Amino acid sequence: MDPITLIVTALAAGAALGVTDVASSAVKDAHAGLKALVKKRFGGRPDAELVLTKHEKAAETWRAPLRAELAEAGADRDPDLVAAAQALMNLVDEAGARAGKYTVDVRGARGVQVGDHNRQDNVFYAPPGG
């Protein structure tokens, strides 16, 4: 999974579980730590922090704006941030993490979608002379 998608997915999962009584203190702490790292990465940019707050309440609506803010902030190149997102996903979906669900390498791939329940129709043409 690409780093930005991993961070956004972890934030959404942590926020969703954080409002339930089922979430362990480890999940709540990991989510709070991830949010703190994201805020630090945003460097006090109020618009970016607002998107983060809005995403916590309506993840699907604010997914794309949060992805854009994270990309602009260079979150995909922050090893601590990526590690924190991975750690949270390990807590939230241990079976999926063990199966490699959150470790996807798409280098050199064509027509890739990351996530569950997607639909994609591809038409690949052979290169000229190939």
PDB file of C-alpha atoms in Angstrom:
ATOM      1  CA  MET A   1       0.000   0.000   0.000  1.00  0.00           C
ATOM      2  CA  ASP A   2       1.418   3.393  -0.818  1.00  0.00           C
ATOM      3  CA  PRO A   3       2.347   5.477   2.248  1.00  0.00           C
ATOM      4  CA  ILE A   4      -0.329   8.160   1.802  1.00  0.00           C
ATOM      5  CA  THR A   5      -3.103   5.558   1.477  1.00  0.00           C
ATOM      6  CA  LEU A   6      -1.744   3.754   4.536  1.00  0.00           C
ATOM      7  CA  ILE A   7      -1.772   6.952   6.614  1.00  0.00           C
ATOM      8  CA  VAL A   8      -5.287   7.938   5.507  1.00  0.00           C
ATOM      9  CA  THR A   9      -6.585   4.399   6.107  1.00  0.00           C
ATOM     10  CA  ALA A  10      -5.013   4.256   9.564  1.00  0.00           C
ATOM     11  CA  LEU A  11      -6.435   7.647  10.519  1.00  0.00           C
ATOM     12  CA  ALA A  12      -9.922   6.602   9.416  1.00  0.00           C
ATOM     13  CA  ALA A  13      -9.719   3.230  11.173  1.00  0.00           C
ATOM     14  CA  GLY A  14      -8.429   4.768  14.385  1.00  0.00           C
ATOM     15  CA  ALA A  15     -11.108   7.450  14.355  1.00  0.00           C
ATOM     16  CA  ALA A  16     -13.858   4.899  13.725  1.00  0.00           C
ATOM     17  CA  LEU A  17     -12.719   2.647  16.550  1.00  0.00           C
ATOM     18  CA  GLY A  18     -11.891   5.509  18.882  1.00  0.00           C
ATOM     19  CA  VAL A  19     -15.551   6.409  19.333  1.00  0.00           C
ATOM     20  CA  THR A  20     -16.472   2.892  20.489  1.00  0.00           C
ATOM     21  CA  ASP A  21     -16.014   1.282  23.861  1.00  0.00           C
ATOM     22  CA  VAL A  22     -14.437  -1.690  22.099  1.00  0.00           C
ATOM     23  CA  ALA A  23     -11.200   0.134  21.209  1.00  0.00           C
ATOM     24  CA  SER A  24      -8.310  -0.716  23.469  1.00  0.00           C
ATOM     25  CA  SER A  25      -6.180   1.935  25.085  1.00  0.00           C
ATOM     26  CA  ALA A  26      -3.349   0.829  22.768  1.00  0.00           C
ATOM     27  CA  VAL A  27      -5.487   1.636  19.699  1.00  0.00           C
ATOM     28  CA  LYS A  28      -6.539   4.989  21.143  1.00  0.00           C
ATOM     29  CA  ASP A  29      -2.932   5.847  22.044  1.00  0.00           C
ATOM     30  CA  ALA A  30      -1.631   4.780  18.615  1.00  0.00           C
ATOM     31  CA  HIS A  31      -4.314   6.858  16.896  1.00  0.00           C
ATOM     32  CA  ALA A  32      -3.513   9.904  19.043  1.00  0.00           C
ATOM     33  CA  GLY A  33       0.190   9.470  18.305  1.00  0.00           C
ATOM     34  CA  LEU A  34      -0.438   9.211  14.562  1.00  0.00           C
ATOM     35  CA  LYS A  35      -2.606  12.337  14.601  1.00  0.00           C
ATOM     36  CA  ALA A  36       0.100  14.208  16.519  1.00  0.00           C
ATOM     37  CA  LEU A  37       2.708  13.238  13.910  1.00  0.00           C
ATOM     38  CA  VAL A  38       0.402  14.329  11.079  1.00  0.00           C
ATOM     39  CA  LYS A  39      -0.220  17.679  12.773  1.00  0.00           C
ATOM     40  CA  LYS A  40       3.523  18.120  13.260  1.00  0.00           C
ATOM     41  CA  ARG A  41       4.077  17.303   9.586  1.00  0.00           C
ATOM     42  CA  PHE A  42       1.464  19.891   8.608  1.00  0.00           C
ATOM     43  CA  GLY A  43       3.654  22.461  10.363  1.00  0.00           C
ATOM     44  CA  GLY A  44       0.854  24.537  11.828  1.00  0.00           C
ATOM     45  CA  ARG A  45      -0.973  25.014   8.520  1.00  0.00           C
ATOM     46  CA  PRO A  46      -4.566  25.690   9.720  1.00  0.00           C
ATOM     47  CA  ASP A  47      -6.220  24.577   6.465  1.00  0.00           C
ATOM     48  CA  ALA A  48      -4.456  21.210   6.563  1.00  0.00           C
ATOM     49  CA  GLU A  49      -5.309  20.711  10.238  1.00  0.00           C
ATOM     50  CA  LEU A  50      -8.955  21.549   9.485  1.00  0.00           C
ATOM     51  CA  VAL A  51      -9.016  18.848   6.794  1.00  0.00           C
ATOM     52  CA  LEU A  52      -7.596  16.370   9.327  1.00  0.00           C
ATOM     53  CA  THR A  53     -10.333  17.270  11.827  1.00  0.00           C
ATOM     54  CA  LYS A  54     -13.071  17.047   9.189  1.00  0.00           C
ATOM     55  CA  HIS A  55     -11.726  13.669   8.003  1.00  0.00           C
ATOM     56  CA  GLU A  56     -12.124  12.270  11.496  1.00  0.00           C
ATOM     57  CA  LYS A  57     -15.865  13.003  11.382  1.00  0.00           C
ATOM     58  CA  ALA A  58     -16.563  12.153   7.702  1.00  0.00           C
ATOM     59  CA  ALA A  59     -13.730  10.003   6.383  1.00  0.00           C
ATOM     60  CA  GLU A  60     -15.127   9.256   2.923  1.00  0.00           C
ATOM     61  CA  THR A  61     -15.973  12.888   2.199  1.00  0.00           C
ATOM     62  CA  TRP A  62     -12.594  14.195   3.328  1.00  0.00           C
ATOM     63  CA  ARG A  63     -10.378  11.320   2.091  1.00  0.00           C
ATOM     64  CA  ALA A  64      -9.244  13.064  -1.122  1.00  0.00           C
ATOM     65  CA  PRO A  65      -8.552  16.457   0.506  1.00  0.00           C
ATOM     66  CA  LEU A  66      -6.569  14.742   3.284  1.00  0.00           C
ATOM     67  CA  ARG A  67      -4.574  12.747   0.725  1.00  0.00           C
ATOM     68  CA  ALA A  68      -3.737  15.999  -1.074  1.00  0.00           C
ATOM     69  CA  GLU A  69      -2.644  17.729   2.143  1.00  0.00           C
ATOM     70  CA  LEU A  70      -0.501  14.750   3.172  1.00  0.00           C
ATOM     71  CA  ALA A  71       1.123  14.599  -0.258  1.00  0.00           C
ATOM     72  CA  GLU A  72       1.827  18.332  -0.212  1.00  0.00           C
ATOM     73  CA  ALA A  73       3.384  17.988   3.249  1.00  0.00           C
ATOM     74  CA  GLY A  74       5.640  15.141   2.074  1.00  0.00           C
ATOM     75  CA  ALA A  75       4.124  12.652   4.522  1.00  0.00           C
ATOM     76  CA  ASP A  76       5.051   9.755   2.256  1.00  0.00           C
ATOM     77  CA  ARG A  77       8.742  10.503   2.897  1.00  0.00           C
ATOM     78  CA  ASP A  78       8.388  10.594   6.695  1.00  0.00           C
ATOM     79  CA  PRO A  79       9.473   7.184   8.036  1.00  0.00           C
ATOM     80  CA  ASP A  80       8.165   7.895  11.558  1.00  0.00           C
ATOM     81  CA  LEU A  81       4.736   8.807  10.226  1.00  0.00           C
ATOM     82  CA  VAL A  82       4.551   5.744   7.986  1.00  0.00           C
ATOM     83  CA  ALA A  83       5.715   3.504  10.857  1.00  0.00           C
ATOM     84  CA  ALA A  84       3.061   4.968  13.163  1.00  0.00           C
ATOM     85  CA  ALA A  85       0.347   4.306  10.575  1.00  0.00           C
ATOM     86  CA  GLN A  86       1.603   0.734  10.122  1.00  0.00           C
ATOM     87  CA  ALA A  87       1.645   0.182  13.894  1.00  0.00           C
ATOM     88  CA  LEU A  88      -1.942   1.402  14.202  1.00  0.00           C
ATOM     89  CA  MET A  89      -3.112  -0.874  11.387  1.00  0.00           C
ATOM     90  CA  ASN A  90      -1.333  -3.796  13.079  1.00  0.00           C
ATOM     91  CA  LEU A  91      -3.489  -3.133  16.149  1.00  0.00           C
ATOM     92  CA  VAL A  92      -6.725  -2.453  14.275  1.00  0.00           C
ATOM     93  CA  ASP A  93      -6.532  -5.342  11.800  1.00  0.00           C
ATOM     94  CA  GLU A  94      -3.970  -7.818  13.054  1.00  0.00           C
ATOM     95  CA  ALA A  95      -5.021 -10.575  10.669  1.00  0.00           C
ATOM     96  CA  GLY A  96      -4.906  -8.255   7.650  1.00  0.00           C
ATOM     97  CA  ALA A  97      -1.542  -6.880   8.698  1.00  0.00           C
ATOM     98  CA  ARG A  98      -0.130 -10.389   9.140  1.00  0.00           C
ATOM     99  CA  ALA A  99      -1.421 -11.324   5.689  1.00  0.00           C
ATOM    100  CA  GLY A 100       0.353  -8.311   4.181  1.00  0.00           C
ATOM    101  CA  LYS A 101      -2.817  -6.364   3.405  1.00  0.00           C
ATOM    102  CA  TYR A 102      -1.171  -3.073   4.351  1.00  0.00           C
ATOM    103  CA  THR A 103       2.116  -3.827   2.610  1.00  0.00           C
ATOM    104  CA  VAL A 104       1.504  -3.470  -1.095  1.00  0.00           C
ATOM    105  CA  ASP A 105       4.282  -2.751  -3.561  1.00  0.00           C
ATOM    106  CA  VAL A 106       2.954  -1.490  -6.888  1.00  0.00           C
ATOM    107  CA  ARG A 107       6.206  -0.528  -8.584  1.00  0.00           C
ATOM    108  CA  GLY A 108       6.006  -1.358 -12.255  1.00  0.00           C
ATOM    109  CA  ALA A 109       2.354  -2.378 -12.044  1.00  0.00           C
ATOM    110  CA  ARG A 110      -0.356  -1.229 -14.440  1.00  0.00           C
ATOM    111  CA  GLY A 111      -4.041  -0.725 -13.658  1.00  0.00           C
ATOM    112  CA  VAL A 112      -3.703  -0.974  -9.905  1.00  0.00           C
ATOM    113  CA  GLN A 113      -6.307  -0.282  -7.257  1.00  0.00           C
ATOM    114  CA  VAL A 114      -5.629  -0.527  -3.562  1.00  0.00           C
ATOM    115  CA  GLY A 115      -8.463  -1.284  -1.167  1.00  0.00           C
ATOM    116  CA  ASP A 116     -11.429  -3.556  -0.752  1.00  0.00           C
ATOM    117  CA  HIS A 117     -14.539  -3.994  -2.901  1.00  0.00           C
ATOM    118  CA  ASN A 118     -13.226  -2.070  -5.908  1.00  0.00           C
ATOM    119  CA  ARG A 119     -14.269  -2.459  -9.509  1.00  0.00           C
ATOM    120  CA  GLN A 120     -11.945  -1.636 -12.339  1.00  0.00           C
ATOM    121  CA  ASP A 121     -12.113  -2.261 -16.070  1.00  0.00           C
ATOM    122  CA  ASN A 122      -8.794  -2.094 -17.923  1.00  0.00           C
ATOM    123  CA  VAL A 123      -7.862  -2.231 -21.559  1.00  0.00           C
ATOM    124  CA  PHE A 124      -4.153  -2.634 -22.160  1.00  0.00           C
ATOM    125  CA  TYR A 125      -2.745  -2.203 -25.615  1.00  0.00           C
ATOM    126  CA  ALA A 126       0.476  -3.761 -26.751  1.00  0.00           C
ATOM    127  CA  PRO A 127       3.159  -1.180 -27.460  1.00  0.00           C
ATOM    128  CA  PRO A 128       3.968  -0.626 -31.135  1.00  0.00           C
ATOM    129  CA  GLY A 129       6.237  -3.373 -32.388  1.00  0.00           C
ATOM    130  CA  GLY A 130       5.518  -5.493 -29.286  1.00  0.00           C
TER     131      GLY A 130
END
